[in-house]
Structures are given as C-alpha cells and as structure tokens.
Short mmCIF file of C-alpha atoms and ligand atoms in Angstrom, two decimals:
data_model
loop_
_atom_site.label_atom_id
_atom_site.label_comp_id
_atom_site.label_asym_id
_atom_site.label_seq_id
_atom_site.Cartn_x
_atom_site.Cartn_y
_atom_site.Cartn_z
CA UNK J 1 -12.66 20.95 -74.20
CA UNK J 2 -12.00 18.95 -77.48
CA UNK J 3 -13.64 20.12 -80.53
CA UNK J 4 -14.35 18.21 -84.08
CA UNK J 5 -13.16 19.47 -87.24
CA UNK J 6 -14.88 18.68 -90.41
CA UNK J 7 -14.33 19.37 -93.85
CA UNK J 8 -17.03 18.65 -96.23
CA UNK J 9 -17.92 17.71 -99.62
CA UNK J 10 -16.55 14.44 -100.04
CA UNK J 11 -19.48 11.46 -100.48
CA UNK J 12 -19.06 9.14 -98.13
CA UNK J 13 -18.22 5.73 -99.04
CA UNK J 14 -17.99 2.21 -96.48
CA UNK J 15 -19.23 0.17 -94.05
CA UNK J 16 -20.06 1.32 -90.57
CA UNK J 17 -20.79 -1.42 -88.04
CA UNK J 18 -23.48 -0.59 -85.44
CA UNK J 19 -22.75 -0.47 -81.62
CA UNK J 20 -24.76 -1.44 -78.80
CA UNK J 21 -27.80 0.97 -77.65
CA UNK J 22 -26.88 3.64 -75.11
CA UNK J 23 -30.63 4.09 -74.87
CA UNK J 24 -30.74 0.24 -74.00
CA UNK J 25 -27.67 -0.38 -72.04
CA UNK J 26 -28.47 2.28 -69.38
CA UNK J 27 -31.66 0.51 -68.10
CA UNK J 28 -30.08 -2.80 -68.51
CA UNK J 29 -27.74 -2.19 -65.97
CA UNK J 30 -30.18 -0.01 -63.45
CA UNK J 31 -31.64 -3.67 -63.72
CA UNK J 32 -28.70 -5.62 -62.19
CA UNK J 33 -29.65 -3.93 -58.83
CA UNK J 34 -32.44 -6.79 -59.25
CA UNK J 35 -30.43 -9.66 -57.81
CA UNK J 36 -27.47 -10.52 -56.13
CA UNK J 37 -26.01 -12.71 -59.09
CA UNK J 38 -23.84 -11.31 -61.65
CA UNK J 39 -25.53 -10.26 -65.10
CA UNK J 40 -22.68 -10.43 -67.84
CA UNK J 41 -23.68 -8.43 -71.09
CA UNK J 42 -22.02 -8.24 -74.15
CA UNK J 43 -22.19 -5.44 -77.12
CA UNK J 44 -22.01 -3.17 -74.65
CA UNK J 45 -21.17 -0.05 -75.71
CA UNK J 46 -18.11 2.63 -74.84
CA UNK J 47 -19.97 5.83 -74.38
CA UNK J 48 -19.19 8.84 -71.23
CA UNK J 49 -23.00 7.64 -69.76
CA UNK J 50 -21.97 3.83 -69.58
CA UNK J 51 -18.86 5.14 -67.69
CA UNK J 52 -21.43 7.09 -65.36
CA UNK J 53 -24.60 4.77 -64.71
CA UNK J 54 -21.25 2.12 -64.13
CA UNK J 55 -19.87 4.52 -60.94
CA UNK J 56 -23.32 4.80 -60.02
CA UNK J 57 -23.82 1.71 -59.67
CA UNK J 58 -20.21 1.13 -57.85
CA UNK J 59 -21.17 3.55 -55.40
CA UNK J 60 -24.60 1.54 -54.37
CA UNK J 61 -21.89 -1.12 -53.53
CA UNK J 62 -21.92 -3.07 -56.55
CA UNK J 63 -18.77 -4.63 -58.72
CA UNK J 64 -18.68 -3.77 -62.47
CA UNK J 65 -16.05 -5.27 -64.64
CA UNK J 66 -14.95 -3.94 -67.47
CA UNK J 67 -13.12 -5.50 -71.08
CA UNK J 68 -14.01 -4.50 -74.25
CA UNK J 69 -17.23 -4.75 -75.02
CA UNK J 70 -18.15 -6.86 -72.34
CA UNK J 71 -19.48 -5.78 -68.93
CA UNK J 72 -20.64 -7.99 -65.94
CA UNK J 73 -22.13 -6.38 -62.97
CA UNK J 74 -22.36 -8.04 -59.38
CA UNK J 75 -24.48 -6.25 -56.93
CA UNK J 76 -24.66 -8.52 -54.31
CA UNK J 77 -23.87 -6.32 -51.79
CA UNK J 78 -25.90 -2.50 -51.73
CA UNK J 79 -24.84 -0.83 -48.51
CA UNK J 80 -25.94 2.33 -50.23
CA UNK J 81 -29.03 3.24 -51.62
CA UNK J 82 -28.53 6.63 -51.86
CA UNK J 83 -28.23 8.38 -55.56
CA UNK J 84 -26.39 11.70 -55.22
CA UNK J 85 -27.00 14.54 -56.95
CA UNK J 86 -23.12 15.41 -58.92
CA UNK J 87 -23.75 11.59 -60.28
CA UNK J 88 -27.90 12.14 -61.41
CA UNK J 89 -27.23 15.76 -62.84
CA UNK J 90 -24.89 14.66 -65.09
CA UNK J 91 -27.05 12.09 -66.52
CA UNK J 92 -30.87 11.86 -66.09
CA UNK J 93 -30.80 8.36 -66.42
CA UNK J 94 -30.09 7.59 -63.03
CA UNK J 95 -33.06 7.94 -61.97
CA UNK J 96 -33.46 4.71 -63.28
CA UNK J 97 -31.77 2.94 -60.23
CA UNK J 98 -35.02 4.25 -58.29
CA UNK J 99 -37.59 0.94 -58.91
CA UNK J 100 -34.80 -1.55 -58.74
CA UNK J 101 -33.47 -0.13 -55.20
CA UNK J 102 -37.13 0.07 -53.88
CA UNK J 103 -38.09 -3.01 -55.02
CA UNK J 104 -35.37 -5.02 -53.80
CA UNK J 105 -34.02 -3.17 -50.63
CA UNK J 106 -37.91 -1.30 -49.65
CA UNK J 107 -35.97 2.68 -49.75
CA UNK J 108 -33.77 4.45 -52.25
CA UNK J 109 -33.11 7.96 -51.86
CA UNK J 110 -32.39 9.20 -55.68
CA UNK J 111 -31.41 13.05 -56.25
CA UNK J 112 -34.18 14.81 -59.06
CA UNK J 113 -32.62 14.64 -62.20
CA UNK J 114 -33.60 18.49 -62.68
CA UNK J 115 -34.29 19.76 -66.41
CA UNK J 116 -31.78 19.33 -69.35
CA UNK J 117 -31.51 21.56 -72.87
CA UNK J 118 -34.16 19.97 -74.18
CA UNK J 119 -36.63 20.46 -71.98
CA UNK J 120 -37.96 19.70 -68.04
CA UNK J 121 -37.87 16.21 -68.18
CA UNK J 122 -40.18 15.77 -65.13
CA UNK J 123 -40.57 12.24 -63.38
CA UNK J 124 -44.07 12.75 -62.24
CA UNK J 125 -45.10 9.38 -63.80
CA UNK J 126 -42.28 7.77 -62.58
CA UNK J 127 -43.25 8.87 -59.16
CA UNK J 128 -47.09 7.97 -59.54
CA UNK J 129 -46.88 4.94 -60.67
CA UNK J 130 -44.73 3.48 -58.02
CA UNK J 131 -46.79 5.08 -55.51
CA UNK J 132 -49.80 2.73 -57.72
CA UNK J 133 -47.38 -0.21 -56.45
CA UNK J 134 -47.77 0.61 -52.90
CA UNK J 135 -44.13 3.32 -52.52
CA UNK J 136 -44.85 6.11 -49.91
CA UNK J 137 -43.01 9.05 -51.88
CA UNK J 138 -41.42 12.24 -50.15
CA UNK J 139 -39.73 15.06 -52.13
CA UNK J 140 -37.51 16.87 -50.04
CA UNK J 141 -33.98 19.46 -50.64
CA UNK J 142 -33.82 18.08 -54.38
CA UNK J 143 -34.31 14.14 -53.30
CA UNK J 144 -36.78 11.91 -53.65
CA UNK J 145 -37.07 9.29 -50.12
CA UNK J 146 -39.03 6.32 -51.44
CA UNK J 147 -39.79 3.60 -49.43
CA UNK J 148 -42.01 0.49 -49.51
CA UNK J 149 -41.84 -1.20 -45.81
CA UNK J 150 -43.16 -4.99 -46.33
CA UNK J 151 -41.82 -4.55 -50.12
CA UNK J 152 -43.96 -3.63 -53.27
CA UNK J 153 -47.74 -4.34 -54.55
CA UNK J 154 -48.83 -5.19 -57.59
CA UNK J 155 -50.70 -2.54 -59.28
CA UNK J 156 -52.37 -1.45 -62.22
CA UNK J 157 -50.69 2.17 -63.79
CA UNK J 158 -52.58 3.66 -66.26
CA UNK J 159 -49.61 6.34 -68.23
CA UNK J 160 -51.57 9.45 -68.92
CA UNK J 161 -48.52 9.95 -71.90
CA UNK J 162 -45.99 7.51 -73.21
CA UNK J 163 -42.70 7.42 -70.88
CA UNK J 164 -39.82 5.72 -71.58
CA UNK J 165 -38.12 6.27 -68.80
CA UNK J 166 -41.18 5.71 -66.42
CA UNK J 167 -41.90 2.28 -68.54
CA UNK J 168 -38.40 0.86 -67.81
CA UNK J 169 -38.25 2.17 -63.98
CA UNK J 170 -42.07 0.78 -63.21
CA UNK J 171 -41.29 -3.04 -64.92
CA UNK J 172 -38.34 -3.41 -63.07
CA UNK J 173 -40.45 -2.10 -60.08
CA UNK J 174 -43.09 -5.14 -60.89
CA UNK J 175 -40.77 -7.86 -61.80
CA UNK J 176 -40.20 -7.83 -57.81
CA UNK J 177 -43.69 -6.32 -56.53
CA UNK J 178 -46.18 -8.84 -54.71
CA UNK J 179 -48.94 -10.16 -56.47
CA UNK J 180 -49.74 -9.07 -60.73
CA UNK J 181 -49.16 -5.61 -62.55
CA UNK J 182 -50.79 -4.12 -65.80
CA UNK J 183 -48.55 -1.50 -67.55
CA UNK J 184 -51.12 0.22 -69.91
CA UNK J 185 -50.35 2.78 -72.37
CA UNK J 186 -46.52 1.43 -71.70
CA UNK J 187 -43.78 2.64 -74.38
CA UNK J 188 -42.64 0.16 -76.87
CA UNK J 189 -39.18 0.98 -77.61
CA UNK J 190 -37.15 -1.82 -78.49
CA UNK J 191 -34.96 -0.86 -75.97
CA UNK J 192 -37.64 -1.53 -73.79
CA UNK J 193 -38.35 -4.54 -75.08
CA UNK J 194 -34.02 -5.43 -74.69
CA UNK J 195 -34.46 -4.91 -70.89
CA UNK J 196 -37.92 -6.91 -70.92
CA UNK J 197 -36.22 -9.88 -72.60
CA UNK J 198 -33.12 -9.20 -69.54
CA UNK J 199 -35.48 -9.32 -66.91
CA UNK J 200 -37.31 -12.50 -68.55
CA UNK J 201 -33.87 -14.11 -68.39
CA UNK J 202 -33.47 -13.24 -65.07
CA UNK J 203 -36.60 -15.18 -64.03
CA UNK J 204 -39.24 -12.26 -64.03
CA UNK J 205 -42.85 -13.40 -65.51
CA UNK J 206 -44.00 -10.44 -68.34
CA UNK J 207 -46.58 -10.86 -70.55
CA UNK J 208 -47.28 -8.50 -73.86
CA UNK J 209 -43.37 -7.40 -74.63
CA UNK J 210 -43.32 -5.46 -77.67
CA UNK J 211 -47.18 -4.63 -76.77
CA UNK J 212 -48.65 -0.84 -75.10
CA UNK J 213 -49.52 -3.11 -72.21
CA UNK J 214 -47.20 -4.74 -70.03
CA UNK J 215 -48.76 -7.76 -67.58
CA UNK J 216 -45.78 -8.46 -65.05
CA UNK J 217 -46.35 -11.29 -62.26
CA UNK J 218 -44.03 -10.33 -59.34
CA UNK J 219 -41.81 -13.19 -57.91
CA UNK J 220 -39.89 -13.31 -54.46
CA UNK J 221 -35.96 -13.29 -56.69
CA UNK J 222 -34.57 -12.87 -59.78
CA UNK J 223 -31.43 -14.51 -60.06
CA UNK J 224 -28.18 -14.08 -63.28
CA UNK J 225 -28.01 -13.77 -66.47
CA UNK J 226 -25.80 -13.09 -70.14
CA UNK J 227 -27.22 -10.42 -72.18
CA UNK J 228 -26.06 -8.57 -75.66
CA UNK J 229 -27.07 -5.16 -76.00
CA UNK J 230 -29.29 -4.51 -78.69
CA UNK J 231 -27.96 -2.65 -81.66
CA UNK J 232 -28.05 1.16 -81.11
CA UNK J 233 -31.07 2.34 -83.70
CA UNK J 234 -30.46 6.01 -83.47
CA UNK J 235 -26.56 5.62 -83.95
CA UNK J 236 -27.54 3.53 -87.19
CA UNK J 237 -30.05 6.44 -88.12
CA UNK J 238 -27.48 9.15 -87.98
CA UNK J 239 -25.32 7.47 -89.63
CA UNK J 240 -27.67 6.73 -92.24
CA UNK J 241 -28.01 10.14 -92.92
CA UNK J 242 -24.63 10.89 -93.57
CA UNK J 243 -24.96 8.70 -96.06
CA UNK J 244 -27.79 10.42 -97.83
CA UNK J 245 -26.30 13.77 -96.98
CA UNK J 246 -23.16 13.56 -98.22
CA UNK J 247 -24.84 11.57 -101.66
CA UNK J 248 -22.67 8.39 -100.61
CA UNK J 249 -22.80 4.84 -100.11
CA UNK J 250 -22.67 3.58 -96.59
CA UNK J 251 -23.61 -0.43 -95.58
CA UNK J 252 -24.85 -0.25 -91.59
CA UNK J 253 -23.80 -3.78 -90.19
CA UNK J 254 -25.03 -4.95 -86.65
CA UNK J 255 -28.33 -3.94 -86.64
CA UNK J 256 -31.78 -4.91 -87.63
CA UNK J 257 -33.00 -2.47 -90.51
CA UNK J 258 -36.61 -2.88 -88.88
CA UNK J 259 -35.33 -1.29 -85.84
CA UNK J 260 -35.65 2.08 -87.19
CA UNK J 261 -38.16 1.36 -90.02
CA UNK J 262 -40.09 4.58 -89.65
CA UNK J 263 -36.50 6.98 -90.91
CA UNK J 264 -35.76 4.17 -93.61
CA UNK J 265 -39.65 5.05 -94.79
CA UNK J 266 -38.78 8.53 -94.84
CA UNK J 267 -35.98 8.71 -96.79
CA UNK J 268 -36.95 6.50 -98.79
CA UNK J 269 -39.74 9.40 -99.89
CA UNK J 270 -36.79 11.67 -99.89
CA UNK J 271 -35.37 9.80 -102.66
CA UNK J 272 -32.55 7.82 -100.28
CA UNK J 273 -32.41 3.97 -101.84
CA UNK J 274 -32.40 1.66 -98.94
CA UNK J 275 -31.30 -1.68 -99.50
CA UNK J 276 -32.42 -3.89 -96.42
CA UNK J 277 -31.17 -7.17 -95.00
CA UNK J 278 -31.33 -8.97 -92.18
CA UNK J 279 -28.72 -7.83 -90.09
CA UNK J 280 -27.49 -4.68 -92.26
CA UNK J 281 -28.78 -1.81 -94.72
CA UNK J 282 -27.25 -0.40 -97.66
CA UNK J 283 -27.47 3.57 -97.65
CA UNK J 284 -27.26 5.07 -101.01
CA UNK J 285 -28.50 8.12 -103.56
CA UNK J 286 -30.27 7.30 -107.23
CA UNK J 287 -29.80 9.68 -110.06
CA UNK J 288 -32.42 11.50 -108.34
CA UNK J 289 -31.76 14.69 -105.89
CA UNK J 290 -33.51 14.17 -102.29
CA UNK J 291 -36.99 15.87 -101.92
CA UNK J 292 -38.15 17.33 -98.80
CA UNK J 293 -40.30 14.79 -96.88
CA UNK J 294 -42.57 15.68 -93.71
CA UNK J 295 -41.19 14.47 -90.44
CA UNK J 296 -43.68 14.09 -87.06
CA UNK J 297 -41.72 12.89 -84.09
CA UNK J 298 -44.03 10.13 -82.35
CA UNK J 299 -43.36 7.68 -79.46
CA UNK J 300 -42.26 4.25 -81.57
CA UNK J 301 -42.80 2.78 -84.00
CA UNK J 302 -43.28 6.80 -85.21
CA UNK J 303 -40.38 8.67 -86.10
CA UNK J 304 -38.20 9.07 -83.20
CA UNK J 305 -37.29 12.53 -81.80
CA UNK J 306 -33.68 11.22 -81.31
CA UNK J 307 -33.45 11.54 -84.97
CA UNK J 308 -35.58 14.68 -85.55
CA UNK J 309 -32.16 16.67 -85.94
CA UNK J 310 -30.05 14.58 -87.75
CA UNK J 311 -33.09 14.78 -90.02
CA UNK J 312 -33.56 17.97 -90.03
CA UNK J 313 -30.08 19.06 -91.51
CA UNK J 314 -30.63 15.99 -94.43
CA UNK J 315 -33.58 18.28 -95.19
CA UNK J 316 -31.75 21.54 -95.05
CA UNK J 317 -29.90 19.69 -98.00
CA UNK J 318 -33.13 18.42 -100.13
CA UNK J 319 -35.25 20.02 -102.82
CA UNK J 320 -38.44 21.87 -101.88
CA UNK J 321 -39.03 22.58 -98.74
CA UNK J 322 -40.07 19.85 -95.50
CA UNK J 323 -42.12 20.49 -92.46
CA UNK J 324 -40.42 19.00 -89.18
CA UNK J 325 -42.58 18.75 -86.22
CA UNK J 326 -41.23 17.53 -82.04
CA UNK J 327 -44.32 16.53 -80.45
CA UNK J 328 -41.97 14.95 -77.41
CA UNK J 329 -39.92 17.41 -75.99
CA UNK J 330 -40.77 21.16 -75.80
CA UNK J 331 -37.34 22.51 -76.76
CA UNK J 332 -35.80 20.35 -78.97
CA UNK J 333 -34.93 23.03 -81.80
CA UNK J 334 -31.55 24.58 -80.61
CA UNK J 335 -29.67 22.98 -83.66
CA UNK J 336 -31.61 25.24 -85.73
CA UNK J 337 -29.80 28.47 -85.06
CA UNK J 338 -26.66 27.10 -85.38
CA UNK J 339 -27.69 25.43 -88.81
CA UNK J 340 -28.64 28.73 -90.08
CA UNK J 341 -25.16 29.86 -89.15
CA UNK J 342 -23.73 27.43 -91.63
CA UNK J 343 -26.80 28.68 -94.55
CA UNK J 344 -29.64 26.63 -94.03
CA UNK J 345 -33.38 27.93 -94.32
CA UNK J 346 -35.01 26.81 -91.49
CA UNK J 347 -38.33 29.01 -89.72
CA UNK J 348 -40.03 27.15 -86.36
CA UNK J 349 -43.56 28.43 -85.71
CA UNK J 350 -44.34 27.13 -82.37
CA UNK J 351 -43.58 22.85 -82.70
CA UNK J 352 -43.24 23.04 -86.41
CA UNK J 353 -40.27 23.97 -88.39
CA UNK J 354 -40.17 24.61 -91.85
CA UNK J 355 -36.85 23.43 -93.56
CA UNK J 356 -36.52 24.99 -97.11
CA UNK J 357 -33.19 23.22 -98.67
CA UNK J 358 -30.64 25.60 -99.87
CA UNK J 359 -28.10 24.45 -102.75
CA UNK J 360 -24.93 25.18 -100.35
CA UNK J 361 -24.38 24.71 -96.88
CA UNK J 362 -21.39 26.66 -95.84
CA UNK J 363 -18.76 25.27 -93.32
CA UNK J 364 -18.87 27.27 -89.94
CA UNK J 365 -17.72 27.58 -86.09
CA UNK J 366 -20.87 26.02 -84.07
CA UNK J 367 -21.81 24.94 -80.97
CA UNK J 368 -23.60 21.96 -79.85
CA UNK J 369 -26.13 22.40 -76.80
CA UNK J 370 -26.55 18.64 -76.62
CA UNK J 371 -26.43 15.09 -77.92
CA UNK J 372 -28.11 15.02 -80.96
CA UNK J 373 -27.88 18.49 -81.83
CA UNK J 374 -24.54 17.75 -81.87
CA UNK J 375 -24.30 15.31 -84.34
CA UNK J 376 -26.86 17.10 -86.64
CA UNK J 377 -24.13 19.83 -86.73
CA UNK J 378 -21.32 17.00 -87.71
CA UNK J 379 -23.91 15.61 -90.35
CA UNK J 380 -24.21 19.46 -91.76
CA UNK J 381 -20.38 19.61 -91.29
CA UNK J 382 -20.04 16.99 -93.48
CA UNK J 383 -22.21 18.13 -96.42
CA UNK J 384 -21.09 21.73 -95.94
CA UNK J 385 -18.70 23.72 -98.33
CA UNK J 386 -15.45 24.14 -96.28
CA UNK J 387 -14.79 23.78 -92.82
CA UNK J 388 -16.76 23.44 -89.61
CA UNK J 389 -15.84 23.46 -86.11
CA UNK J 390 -18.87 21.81 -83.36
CA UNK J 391 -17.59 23.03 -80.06
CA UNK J 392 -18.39 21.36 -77.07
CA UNK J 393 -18.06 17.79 -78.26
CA UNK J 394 -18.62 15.97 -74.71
CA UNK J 395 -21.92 15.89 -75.83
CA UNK J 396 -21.42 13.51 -78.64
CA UNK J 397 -19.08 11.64 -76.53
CA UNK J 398 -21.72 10.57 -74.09
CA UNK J 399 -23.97 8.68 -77.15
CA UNK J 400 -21.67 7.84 -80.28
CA UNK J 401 -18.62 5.65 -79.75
CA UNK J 402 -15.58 6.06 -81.67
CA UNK J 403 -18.06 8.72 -84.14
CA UNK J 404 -14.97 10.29 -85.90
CA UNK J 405 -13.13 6.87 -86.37
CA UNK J 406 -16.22 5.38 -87.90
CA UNK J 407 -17.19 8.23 -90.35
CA UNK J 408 -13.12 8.81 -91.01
CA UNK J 409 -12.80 5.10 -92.34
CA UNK J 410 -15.68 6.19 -94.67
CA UNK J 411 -13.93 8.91 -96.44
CA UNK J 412 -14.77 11.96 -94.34
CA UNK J 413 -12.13 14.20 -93.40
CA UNK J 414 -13.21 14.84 -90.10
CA UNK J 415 -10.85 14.60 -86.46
CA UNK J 416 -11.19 15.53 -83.01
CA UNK J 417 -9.02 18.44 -81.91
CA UNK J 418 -8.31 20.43 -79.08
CA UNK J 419 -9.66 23.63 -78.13
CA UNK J 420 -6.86 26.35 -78.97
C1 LIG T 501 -35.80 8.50 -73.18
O1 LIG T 501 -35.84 9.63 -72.33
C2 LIG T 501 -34.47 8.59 -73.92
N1 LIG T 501 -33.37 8.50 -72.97
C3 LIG T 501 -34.40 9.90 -74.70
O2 LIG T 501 -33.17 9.89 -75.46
C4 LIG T 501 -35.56 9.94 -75.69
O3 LIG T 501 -35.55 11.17 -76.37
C5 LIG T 501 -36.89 9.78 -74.93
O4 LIG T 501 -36.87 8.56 -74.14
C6 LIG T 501 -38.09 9.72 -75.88
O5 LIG T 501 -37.93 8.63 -76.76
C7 LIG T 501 -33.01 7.28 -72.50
O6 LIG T 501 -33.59 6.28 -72.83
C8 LIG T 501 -31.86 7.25 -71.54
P1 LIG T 501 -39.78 10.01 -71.84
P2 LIG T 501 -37.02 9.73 -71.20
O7 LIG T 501 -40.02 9.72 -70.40
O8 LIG T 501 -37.33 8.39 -70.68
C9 LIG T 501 -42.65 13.54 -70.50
C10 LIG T 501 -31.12 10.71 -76.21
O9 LIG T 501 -30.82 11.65 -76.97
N2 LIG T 501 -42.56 12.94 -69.15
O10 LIG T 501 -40.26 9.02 -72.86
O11 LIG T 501 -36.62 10.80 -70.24
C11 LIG T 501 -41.31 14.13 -70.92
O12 LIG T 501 -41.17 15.45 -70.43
C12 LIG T 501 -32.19 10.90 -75.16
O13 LIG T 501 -30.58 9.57 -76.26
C13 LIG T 501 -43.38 13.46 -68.14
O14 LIG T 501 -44.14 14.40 -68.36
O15 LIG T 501 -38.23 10.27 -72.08
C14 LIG T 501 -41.40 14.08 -72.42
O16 LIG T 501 -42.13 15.22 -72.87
C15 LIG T 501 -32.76 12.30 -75.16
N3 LIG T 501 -43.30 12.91 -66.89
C16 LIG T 501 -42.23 12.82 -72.70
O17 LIG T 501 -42.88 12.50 -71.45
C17 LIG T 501 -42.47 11.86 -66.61
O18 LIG T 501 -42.47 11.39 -65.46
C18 LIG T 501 -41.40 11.62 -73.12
O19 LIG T 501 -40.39 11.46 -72.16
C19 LIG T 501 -41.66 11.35 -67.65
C20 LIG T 501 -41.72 11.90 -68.92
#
C-alpha cells in the first residue's frame, strides 16, 4: 500500500484549482438510474469512489463513458437491480442507487452498507421514508428487498434528524413517485441542492431547493441531461487550511467562497485573512499568529464535520487553546491519537475536544483510519518539524484528486511512495 511522505516547514505558496464534489458527484450519478437517456456531466472528478459508484452502476446494466473530466452515463437498459455487498462495503454510498431503482423499476435489492470508522452509519431514515412513499421493505442475510408493485406514492416524510444521504435517496424517490411529496426537515447541502438542480433538468418538478423542505411533484419520466459538478467545498476547505497552517499564501480557484462560508468565518477569528471573490479565495496569514477559535460541527450552513479534522490540526498549531465539538458522527476523533504522536495537545471529554496549540509539531510515522483523518495528518505533516509518513493512503485517494500534485506545485515537499 502506497504511503505519503511529507516534510514540513516550508509556507506554502500558489494557486490550487478546485475539483468537482465527490460528495456531489456520487448522488448525481445514483440519479442517472432515473431515465433511459444519457446524462453527460462535466467537472467530474477522478477520485477511487467515482471509479466505484461507476462499476456499480455498470453492473445494474448501465454504460458509463469515461474522458477526462467528463462522464456520460446511459442506463437504458437495468437487467439488474441487485446491489452486492463487495461493491456497497467498500463505499456506503451505494446505497444511494436504492430510490432510483425502486422508483423506476418497482424492486432493488441493495446490500446494508454496514458501519464505517466513523461510526454506524444506519439507513433507518432512508428505509422509513420510502416505506412513507408506499415501498414494502424486507431486511434479510445483510440485504434490503424493496419493492413498490404499481410504482411509488407521494408522501409526506417528516426526518426526525438531518440526513444527507436519506435527503438525496428520498428526492430521487419522489421525482418519480405518483401524486406530490413534502421533504421536511430535509438537509441543505449544496450538494444536495447540485443533484436537485440535475433532477430539475431532467424534467422533475421540486419546489424549495436550497430550503429544509423539499415539495417534489412526481411525473410519469424524466428524460437527459448535461450537468457540471459542483465545486468540491471540503477539498477547498482542506486546502485552505494548509494555507493557514503552513503561514502561506494559497488562491482556491473553481469554487464559490460562499460554499464553505461557515470555515472562512472561522478562520477568519483565528486570525487567517480571507480574501473572497466570486469564483476564488485568497488564503493568507497577517502579522498576527492564529488564535484558537471554537469549532461545533452542524448540518449546513454550520461548520461541516468533513472539515472538523483538518480543523482540528490548524488548531493544534494556534495560540491558546480551542474547543472542537462532532455533534454528527459518534466517532469521529481517531486523528487525535495519531496527532498527539506528532506533539499536539489535544484531550476529548465525551464529543468535545480540547485542542491546546503547542509551538512545534514534530514530523512522525502515522496512520490514517479514514478520509479526512487522513488528510488532517498530511495538513499536520505539512506544518510539522521534519518528516512524516500517513500510512494507508487509499483513504485519501477515494476523496482528493491528484492531493500531492496540487499541494507539491505549491511548495510542499510532499510525494507518494511505496510501502518498503
Ligand atoms: C454524507 O454522509 C457524506 N457522504 C459524509 O461525508 C458527511 O460526513 C455526512 O453526509 C454529513 O454531512 C456523502 O455525501 C457520500 P448523514 P451520510 O445521513 O449521508 C445519522 C466524507 O468524508 N443517520 O447526513 O451518510 C448518521 O448516523 C463523508 O466525504 C441515521 O441515524 O450522512 C449520522 O449520525 C463522511 N439514520 C447523521 O444521521 C439514517 O438513516 C448524519 O448522517 C441516516 C443517517
């Protein structure tokens, strides 16, 4: 397994240009099971789950071409709506091919995703709500066998806790369910809002996009459609604070600053100057050292909990001390260890952890347990005092495209090497 090597200490100095959202691309194309026309997208992004959700999808029966950043999908034909269980382990996402298959074939038998490192990820609200829409659900030897003979009904679901995932899998359900449905307490991601404004194209009738209620008016098709992937927000976050860590200068192009307004706020109290435009934001330190500045992980527009460990090692690098708390998932701490192995002060009572920032951070051996405790060890990597090893890489590889390459044209001396 490849490793990356980083040696730190050097500010980092350039321009970084944002890639399409992972987070966004991978219910855009659980949507294409919609229709039988092909949905071309562009800004489409070359990450490990793209490459996944894209076999998925080829083994329903559906063609997916590939060329650059450009991706068109044709499922005309879906012999197979079956989701097996080596393809949904390896990325929970899949289970995002559920509402589409019921609601345009009536069945889809979709392996449980099963737990992850950061916590048990159920899919209980998946589940309920399209039962609300008329599905008869069975769970049986790790499957779920959905079906919905006649097709769906609209229905009103009422989420008892914000769901991403349940959000994207129940409006796709609805675009194609008889008859209206009311989404209330529905995330607001923008990525939702990127596969709302797909399935709009495609000629489904939603009301409220960008609002915590979602009115969707079924209709009997939805036919093609061109779509570009909006820019990746966490990607631009975390590479934001490498900026700010490393006391450089970085200008994030591709991507709307108020995507990710509520980190830009925060490090902004931390002392970070952020220079916003339309389409870009410059990343830089005054004379000024960083402060620590309170972090509470909320469903957006709060701070997201994709970012709570990038931000956590900026912290481990401020004055004073910050309190971080994850109020999403229930085990999203295991960077912290492995930060302490490189110096940092860190204590977690229950949800809270209290980051006191240390003057050196010292380059060390870690090990990543997933995404974006992964990269919050290559942030730390890059501020730390010699140099750091993050095993286990394929972690990064399945959110961040081209991470090295992007940070390397920006002065860090960082490279991907194999595992003696
Ligand atoms: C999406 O996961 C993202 N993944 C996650 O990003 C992100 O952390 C998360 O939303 C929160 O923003 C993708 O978009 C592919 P949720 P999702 O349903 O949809 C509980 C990354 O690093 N819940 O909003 O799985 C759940 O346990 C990944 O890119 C239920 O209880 O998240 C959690 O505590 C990590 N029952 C909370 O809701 C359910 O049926 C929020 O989960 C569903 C969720």
């Amino acid at each position: 397994m490849d490793r990356i090597r980083v040696v730190g200490g050097r500010p980092l100095n350039g321009q970084i240009a944002i890639s399409g959202a992972k987070n966004a691309a991978l219910p855009l194309l659980a949507a294409t099971l919609l229709t039988g026309d092909k949905i071309s997208f562009t800004n489409m992004p070359g990450l490990a789950d793209i490459k996944t959700m894209s076999a998925l999808l080829e083994q329903h029966g559906a063609e997916v071409e590939r060329e650059g950043d450009f991706l068109s999908v044709k499922a005309e034909e879906i012999p197979n709506t079956v989701a097996p269980y080596d393809l949904v382990r390896r990325m929970r996402a899949s289970i995002l091919v559920l509402g589409p298959l019921l609601a345009r074939f009536g069945n889809a038998v979709v392996s449980l995703p099963g737990g992850c490192a950061i916590g048990t990820r159920p899919v209980d609200l998946h589940l309920k709500g399209l039962e609300a829409l008329g599905a008869k659900i069975e769970l049986g030897r790790g499957y779920i066998h959905a079906s919905a003979e006649g097709g769906l009904i609209g229905g009103e679901i009422d989420f008892p806790v914000v769901s991403v995932g349940a959000t994207e899998n129940l409006l796709m359900a609805a675009a194609l369910a008889k008859g209206e449905s009311k989404l209330v307490n529905a995330a607001r991601e923008p990525e939702i809002v990127d596969l709302a404004n797909l399935l709009v194209a495609m000629g489904a009738q939603i009301e409220g996009i960008g609002t915590d209620v979602l009115t969707v008016q079924g209709v009997d098709q939805l036919h093609g459609a061109e779509h570009s992937v909006v820019a990746d927000r966490i990607e631009a976050g975390t590479y934001a604070i490498a900026a700010a860590i490393t006391r450089g200068e970085i200008e994030l192009t591709k991507v709307d600053p108020t995507l990710f307004d509520s980190l830009l706020d925060l490090m902004e109290k931390a002392g970070v100057v952020v220079d916003r435009g339309t389409d870009s934001v410059k990343i830089s330190c005054g004379e000024m050292d960083l402060v620590g500045a309170d972090a509470i992980t909320d469903p957006y527009p709060g701070f997201p909990t994709d970012l709570q460990a990038q931000y956590m090692a900026l912290m481990c690098t401020a004055k004073g001390a910050a309190m971080v708390t994850e109020t999403i998932f229930e085990n999203r701490y295991m960077h912290v260890p492995e930060l302490s192995r490189m110096g940092a002060d860190i204590n977690v009572h229950g949800a809270s952890a209290m980051v006191r920032g240390v003057d050196i951070l010292y380059g060390a051996e870690v090990m990543a347990t997933d995404l974006r405790a992964s990269s919050s060890l290559v942030l730390a990597g890059l501020a730390a005092e010699g140099e750091t090893l993050v095993n286990r890489v394929y972690h990064l590889d399945r959110g961040y495209e081209r991470l090295e390459e992007k940070l390397a044209a920006c002065g860090a001396e960082i490279a991907r090497v194999p595992e003696e």
